Amino acid sequence: MSITRRAFLSLSCAGMLSTLSPLKTWAGFDPLWRSGLPVGRPIDTSVLEIFKIGPGPSSSHTIAPMKAGNDFLALAKALPQEQLASADMLRVRLFNSMSSTGIGHHTDKAILAGLLGEEPETCSGELLDGLFAQPNDTRTVAIGSVRLPFSRQNIVFEKEHRKAPVSDVFTISLHAGEKTLLEREYYSVGGGFLQWKGWTPPERGKPRHSFDSMNGLLQLCQSGLSIPQIMLENEMAITGLSKATILKRLEDIVLAMDSSVTAGLSIEGKLEGPYKLERRAASMYKEALALPAEERFLASLSAFAHAAAEENSQGHRIVTAPTAGSAGVMPALVHMLLSERKKAMPALIDGLLTASVVGMLIKRHASVAGADVGCQGEIGSASAMSAALLAQVQGEAPEIIENAAEHALEHHLGMTCDPVDGYVQIPCIARCAMGAVKAWNAFLMAKTGRGTFHPVGLDVTIRTMAATGQDMDARYRETAQGGLALFYVQGC
Ligand code: SF4
């Protein structure tokens, strides 16, 4: 926090708090967060939950559903043998945005892959490409000794809206004739996180450093600790993993981001989907290399974002950062820093730790799911996290990091989610490039504005995003029923 901003907070917050009556504008608004003190449950999300390696094109529609398939398989296997032996059918019911964009987002393939025992981190893109490649494709799901056929006929794309705590809802059930042997209602809560009806948070360690806002974190940093130090120590306390294990996993994540760009740059041709869009990343990069230096940088960054986003749209291996739809943003910066600027791996890992806290705060106080708050939650969050990563890698102080993230998020506020035909292609791929460019610019604005007062902090921007998302018409929250999804006509 710049000195002027910190002074502003310390001078004004107490007064504001004492005079604030309960806010009428938004029921979830808690004015206490303004104090910057840890007022709620401390952030106890794991960095490894924010960055997940898995198949695209939408973490909430692929990674979480694949986990659900896996979870249901384990539940079904635990049924008493005589019950299980009577099972004759599996059924999946998709509701709300899971139904309206389920085909374009490969939700059907992801659930089937999970039921076949595949896991997001290791499931190959080729296997997913092959599922339901033909309309009558039928696979055999093995539940212990029971073998059940599974085709698209087993998936119901429901028209009815199901009320639930989140928008992404689906059920998986196992039947014996008319009898339901087992059913679970799943909630995909963004970024590949999965919950279900009756879900309780898993036991985990208490974070070593307690905060639930960026202002709270900045106060902790005043003791001389850096954000990566705080996040690493918290990660060890929360997960119980050793420092070496965590650092190795974070290195794997950096490398997976980098290779999603490299892979995308090496492929030309058409993307799978109704519009047979051209893959653009490789040719964009070729053109970029011929440009003058000042243009080459921006054009290359955009090409890198296209590369990872094109891979994502094909359901290939990407890293959620924080979601799959936004998986082109941070990898573009990572590739630029690692491959072109030759930054060292430890600096990138520090950047990842710092970026993760921005994602955690957004997840806690707003959402990273397009189905909850529109695209501001996906590309906006990715851009804010990337700006924080960049500021950290460049060795900037915590207040510059906070300001960089804030700039990037603030200037995505209100952005709707409107994937054409439910495919994570238009506008998602090019939007990743814009998110990457904005992240870099947000960092430059924070760096060059150092020492001056910046009136809006990251915490207030996150709350604003949550409230804006609540106000957003459902058509603009990953239902493919508004915006470009409504008006786009090929060739126009
Ligand atoms: S428009 Fe944004 S939020 Fe919606 S699917 Fe595309 S990237 Fe995700």
Tab-separated table of C-alpha atoms in Angstrom, residues 146-383:
chain	number	residue	atom	x	y	z
A	146	VAL	CA	-20.857	-54.777	-12.566
A	147	ARG	CA	-20.586	-53.569	-16.173
A	148	LEU	CA	-22.990	-50.898	-17.392
A	149	PRO	CA	-23.277	-49.414	-20.883
A	150	PHE	CA	-23.049	-45.618	-21.085
A	151	SER	CA	-23.864	-43.457	-24.090
A	152	ARG	CA	-25.242	-39.944	-24.673
A	153	GLN	CA	-28.691	-41.479	-24.005
A	154	ASN	CA	-27.716	-41.703	-20.338
A	155	ILE	CA	-27.248	-37.927	-20.120
A	156	VAL	CA	-30.280	-35.686	-19.764
A	157	PHE	CA	-29.810	-32.036	-20.694
A	158	GLU	CA	-32.590	-30.656	-18.509
A	159	LYS	CA	-34.577	-27.564	-19.489
A	160	GLU	CA	-35.871	-26.958	-15.980
A	161	HIS	CA	-33.892	-24.616	-13.744
A	162	ARG	CA	-32.787	-26.278	-10.537
A	163	LYS	CA	-32.418	-24.096	-7.471
A	164	ALA	CA	-29.138	-24.694	-5.674
A	165	PRO	CA	-26.459	-22.695	-3.844
A	166	VAL	CA	-24.595	-22.244	-7.159
A	167	SER	CA	-25.526	-22.173	-10.849
A	168	ASP	CA	-23.569	-25.214	-12.007
A	169	VAL	CA	-25.610	-28.184	-10.799
A	170	PHE	CA	-25.833	-31.794	-11.923
A	171	THR	CA	-26.756	-35.181	-10.549
A	172	ILE	CA	-25.411	-38.653	-11.116
A	173	SER	CA	-27.557	-41.615	-10.152
A	174	LEU	CA	-27.521	-45.386	-10.272
A	175	HIS	CA	-30.719	-47.345	-10.862
A	176	ALA	CA	-32.182	-50.846	-10.719
A	177	GLY	CA	-35.305	-50.662	-12.852
A	178	GLU	CA	-37.550	-47.984	-11.290
A	179	LYS	CA	-35.564	-47.960	-8.077
A	180	THR	CA	-32.843	-45.376	-7.420
A	181	LEU	CA	-29.969	-47.082	-5.640
A	182	LEU	CA	-27.767	-44.040	-5.283
A	183	GLU	CA	-27.923	-40.383	-6.234
A	184	ARG	CA	-25.704	-37.409	-5.514
A	185	GLU	CA	-26.366	-33.764	-6.405
A	186	TYR	CA	-23.101	-32.086	-7.352
A	187	TYR	CA	-22.168	-28.404	-7.357
A	188	SER	CA	-19.349	-27.105	-9.514
A	189	VAL	CA	-18.318	-23.954	-7.695
A	190	GLY	CA	-15.760	-22.550	-10.139
A	191	GLY	CA	-12.120	-23.188	-10.955
A	192	GLY	CA	-12.642	-26.969	-10.897
A	193	PHE	CA	-13.746	-27.013	-7.246
A	194	LEU	CA	-16.404	-29.624	-6.558
A	195	GLN	CA	-18.957	-29.793	-3.761
A	196	TRP	CA	-22.225	-31.679	-3.332
A	197	LYS	CA	-25.427	-31.583	-1.297
A	198	GLY	CA	-24.385	-32.214	2.297
A	199	TRP	CA	-20.723	-31.506	1.519
A	200	THR	CA	-18.601	-30.364	4.441
A	201	PRO	CA	-15.174	-28.803	4.000
A	202	PRO	CA	-12.368	-31.345	4.439
A	203	GLU	CA	-10.297	-31.259	7.585
A	204	ARG	CA	-7.222	-29.184	7.042
A	205	GLY	CA	-4.564	-27.447	9.055
A	206	LYS	CA	-4.928	-23.889	10.241
A	207	PRO	CA	-2.989	-21.339	8.199
A	208	ARG	CA	0.106	-20.057	9.990
A	209	HIS	CA	-0.650	-16.443	9.038
A	210	SER	CA	-4.226	-15.337	9.476
A	211	PHE	CA	-5.910	-12.877	7.092
A	212	ASP	CA	-9.026	-12.707	4.963
A	213	SER	CA	-8.470	-9.516	2.975
A	214	MET	CA	-5.695	-7.903	0.967
A	215	ASN	CA	-5.483	-5.142	3.541
A	216	GLY	CA	-5.010	-7.783	6.231
A	217	LEU	CA	-2.252	-9.402	4.171
A	218	LEU	CA	-0.521	-6.061	3.621
A	219	GLN	CA	-0.507	-5.509	7.363
A	220	LEU	CA	1.191	-8.881	7.858
A	221	CYS	CA	3.817	-7.838	5.305
A	222	GLN	CA	4.704	-4.819	7.423
A	223	SER	CA	6.541	-7.204	9.749
A	224	GLY	CA	9.021	-7.829	6.932
A	225	LEU	CA	7.527	-11.030	5.555
A	226	SER	CA	7.046	-11.240	1.799
A	227	ILE	CA	3.787	-12.463	0.244
A	228	PRO	CA	5.435	-15.658	-1.140
A	229	GLN	CA	6.866	-16.437	2.313
A	230	ILE	CA	3.463	-16.031	3.936
A	231	MET	CA	1.762	-18.133	1.282
A	232	LEU	CA	4.369	-20.889	1.383
A	233	GLU	CA	4.241	-21.151	5.169
A	234	ASN	CA	0.447	-21.189	5.042
A	235	GLU	CA	0.489	-23.867	2.352
A	236	MET	CA	2.700	-26.092	4.496
A	237	ALA	CA	0.425	-25.583	7.510
A	238	ILE	CA	-2.823	-26.139	5.563
A	239	THR	CA	-1.805	-29.155	3.500
A	240	GLY	CA	0.794	-30.737	5.787
A	241	LEU	CA	3.052	-31.111	2.732
A	242	SER	CA	6.793	-30.440	2.951
A	243	LYS	CA	8.315	-27.301	1.485
A	244	ALA	CA	10.175	-29.386	-1.109
A	245	THR	CA	6.976	-31.133	-2.244
A	246	ILE	CA	5.071	-27.875	-2.575
A	247	LEU	CA	7.887	-26.204	-4.524
A	248	LYS	CA	8.102	-29.211	-6.851
A	249	ARG	CA	4.348	-29.113	-7.517
A	250	LEU	CA	4.487	-25.383	-8.183
A	251	GLU	CA	7.360	-25.936	-10.612
A	252	ASP	CA	5.225	-28.556	-12.398
A	253	ILE	CA	2.445	-25.988	-12.657
A	254	VAL	CA	4.764	-23.343	-14.141
A	255	LEU	CA	6.060	-25.901	-16.649
A	256	ALA	CA	2.530	-27.054	-17.534
A	257	MET	CA	1.514	-23.437	-18.191
A	258	ASP	CA	4.582	-22.926	-20.345
A	259	SER	CA	3.991	-26.110	-22.314
A	260	SER	CA	0.339	-25.227	-22.966
A	261	VAL	CA	1.686	-22.170	-24.827
A	262	THR	CA	4.424	-24.107	-26.605
A	263	ALA	CA	1.941	-26.772	-27.698
A	264	GLY	CA	-0.532	-24.192	-28.998
A	265	LEU	CA	2.182	-22.368	-30.959
A	266	SER	CA	3.147	-25.564	-32.738
A	267	ILE	CA	-0.290	-26.446	-34.159
A	268	GLU	CA	-2.053	-24.924	-37.139
A	269	GLY	CA	-5.376	-25.843	-38.689
A	270	LYS	CA	-8.948	-25.595	-37.535
A	271	LEU	CA	-10.468	-25.786	-34.091
A	272	GLU	CA	-13.115	-28.388	-33.439
A	273	GLY	CA	-16.529	-26.760	-33.126
A	274	PRO	CA	-19.436	-25.466	-35.164
A	275	TYR	CA	-17.532	-22.595	-36.777
A	276	LYS	CA	-14.304	-24.431	-37.662
A	277	LEU	CA	-12.324	-21.417	-36.508
A	278	GLU	CA	-8.693	-21.137	-37.611
A	279	ARG	CA	-6.074	-21.637	-34.952
A	280	ARG	CA	-4.347	-18.245	-34.995
A	281	ALA	CA	-1.550	-18.468	-32.401
A	282	ALA	CA	1.211	-19.840	-34.638
A	283	SER	CA	0.684	-17.356	-37.459
A	284	MET	CA	0.226	-14.464	-35.033
A	285	TYR	CA	3.577	-15.263	-33.443
A	286	LYS	CA	5.284	-15.564	-36.819
A	287	GLU	CA	3.930	-12.142	-37.791
A	288	ALA	CA	4.853	-10.712	-34.397
A	289	LEU	CA	8.508	-11.622	-34.854
A	290	ALA	CA	8.664	-9.430	-37.955
A	291	LEU	CA	7.305	-6.344	-36.168
A	292	PRO	CA	9.308	-3.485	-34.627
A	293	ALA	CA	10.346	-4.267	-31.012
A	294	GLU	CA	7.692	-2.130	-29.302
A	295	GLU	CA	4.891	-3.830	-31.234
A	296	ARG	CA	6.537	-7.249	-31.212
A	297	PHE	CA	6.188	-7.515	-27.442
A	298	LEU	CA	2.424	-6.945	-27.327
A	299	ALA	CA	1.749	-9.061	-30.402
A	300	SER	CA	3.844	-11.924	-28.972
A	301	LEU	CA	2.063	-11.766	-25.620
A	302	SER	CA	-1.274	-11.946	-27.436
A	303	ALA	CA	-0.077	-14.885	-29.538
A	304	PHE	CA	1.015	-16.753	-26.394
A	305	ALA	CA	-2.399	-16.232	-24.814
A	306	HIS	CA	-4.099	-17.447	-27.991
A	307	ALA	CA	-1.873	-20.542	-27.990
A	308	ALA	CA	-2.850	-21.729	-24.502
A	309	ALA	CA	-6.494	-20.696	-24.976
A	310	GLU	CA	-6.709	-22.611	-28.268
A	311	GLU	CA	-5.339	-25.680	-26.530
A	312	ASN	CA	-7.946	-25.192	-23.819
A	313	SER	CA	-10.773	-24.905	-26.317
A	314	GLN	CA	-9.784	-28.331	-27.693
A	315	GLY	CA	-10.028	-29.926	-24.260
A	316	HIS	CA	-6.261	-30.395	-24.076
A	317	ARG	CA	-4.070	-30.131	-20.976
A	318	ILE	CA	-4.004	-26.694	-19.394
A	319	VAL	CA	-3.700	-25.136	-15.946
A	320	THR	CA	-6.684	-23.465	-14.310
A	321	ALA	CA	-5.543	-19.969	-13.477
A	322	PRO	CA	-8.020	-19.570	-11.937
A	323	THR	CA	-10.314	-21.288	-14.484
A	324	ALA	CA	-9.874	-23.124	-17.759
A	325	GLY	CA	-11.735	-20.476	-19.759
A	326	SER	CA	-9.090	-17.998	-18.649
A	327	ALA	CA	-6.197	-20.449	-19.023
A	328	GLY	CA	-4.535	-18.357	-21.729
A	329	VAL	CA	-3.941	-15.296	-19.564
A	330	MET	CA	-1.338	-16.253	-16.976
A	331	PRO	CA	0.485	-18.797	-19.178
A	332	ALA	CA	1.083	-15.984	-21.686
A	333	LEU	CA	2.928	-13.992	-19.026
A	334	VAL	CA	4.692	-17.077	-17.696
A	335	HIS	CA	5.916	-17.983	-21.192
A	336	MET	CA	7.065	-14.407	-21.813
A	337	LEU	CA	8.947	-14.301	-18.495
A	338	LEU	CA	10.406	-17.800	-18.673
A	339	SER	CA	11.191	-18.275	-22.329
A	340	GLU	CA	11.762	-14.742	-23.586
A	341	ARG	CA	12.897	-12.779	-20.509
A	342	LYS	CA	14.801	-15.776	-19.092
A	343	LYS	CA	13.510	-15.315	-15.547
A	344	ALA	CA	14.548	-18.062	-13.122
A	345	MET	CA	12.152	-20.744	-11.923
A	346	PRO	CA	12.276	-19.640	-8.223
A	347	ALA	CA	11.066	-16.164	-9.244
A	348	LEU	CA	8.196	-17.704	-11.223
A	349	ILE	CA	7.256	-19.886	-8.243
A	350	ASP	CA	7.192	-16.800	-6.012
A	351	GLY	CA	4.987	-15.157	-8.629
A	352	LEU	CA	2.612	-18.116	-8.560
A	353	LEU	CA	2.357	-17.968	-4.766
A	354	THR	CA	1.548	-14.256	-4.923
A	355	ALA	CA	-0.961	-14.673	-7.747
A	356	SER	CA	-2.684	-17.428	-5.797
A	357	VAL	CA	-3.649	-15.135	-2.940
A	358	VAL	CA	-5.490	-12.815	-5.332
A	359	GLY	CA	-7.459	-15.816	-6.623
A	360	MET	CA	-8.183	-17.008	-3.082
A	361	LEU	CA	-9.513	-13.616	-1.996
A	362	ILE	CA	-11.731	-13.404	-5.059
A	363	LYS	CA	-12.971	-16.919	-4.466
A	364	ARG	CA	-13.733	-16.135	-0.836
A	365	HIS	CA	-15.452	-12.791	-1.318
A	366	ALA	CA	-16.845	-13.047	-4.853
A	367	SER	CA	-16.449	-15.908	-7.327
A	368	VAL	CA	-14.192	-17.070	-10.137
A	369	ALA	CA	-17.070	-18.777	-11.960
A	370	GLY	CA	-18.552	-17.215	-15.087
A	371	ALA	CA	-21.826	-18.901	-14.103
A	372	ASP	CA	-21.894	-16.869	-10.876
A	373	VAL	CA	-20.531	-13.432	-11.813
A	374	GLY	CA	-19.892	-13.418	-15.569
A	375	CYS	CA	-16.544	-13.159	-17.291
A	376	GLN	CA	-15.232	-10.556	-14.856
A	377	GLY	CA	-14.813	-13.548	-12.517
A	378	GLU	CA	-12.804	-15.537	-15.043
A	379	ILE	CA	-10.745	-13.272	-17.304
A	380	GLY	CA	-10.899	-10.419	-14.755
A	381	SER	CA	-9.568	-12.640	-11.977
A	382	ALA	CA	-6.940	-14.172	-14.262
A	383	SER	CA	-5.764	-10.729	-15.282
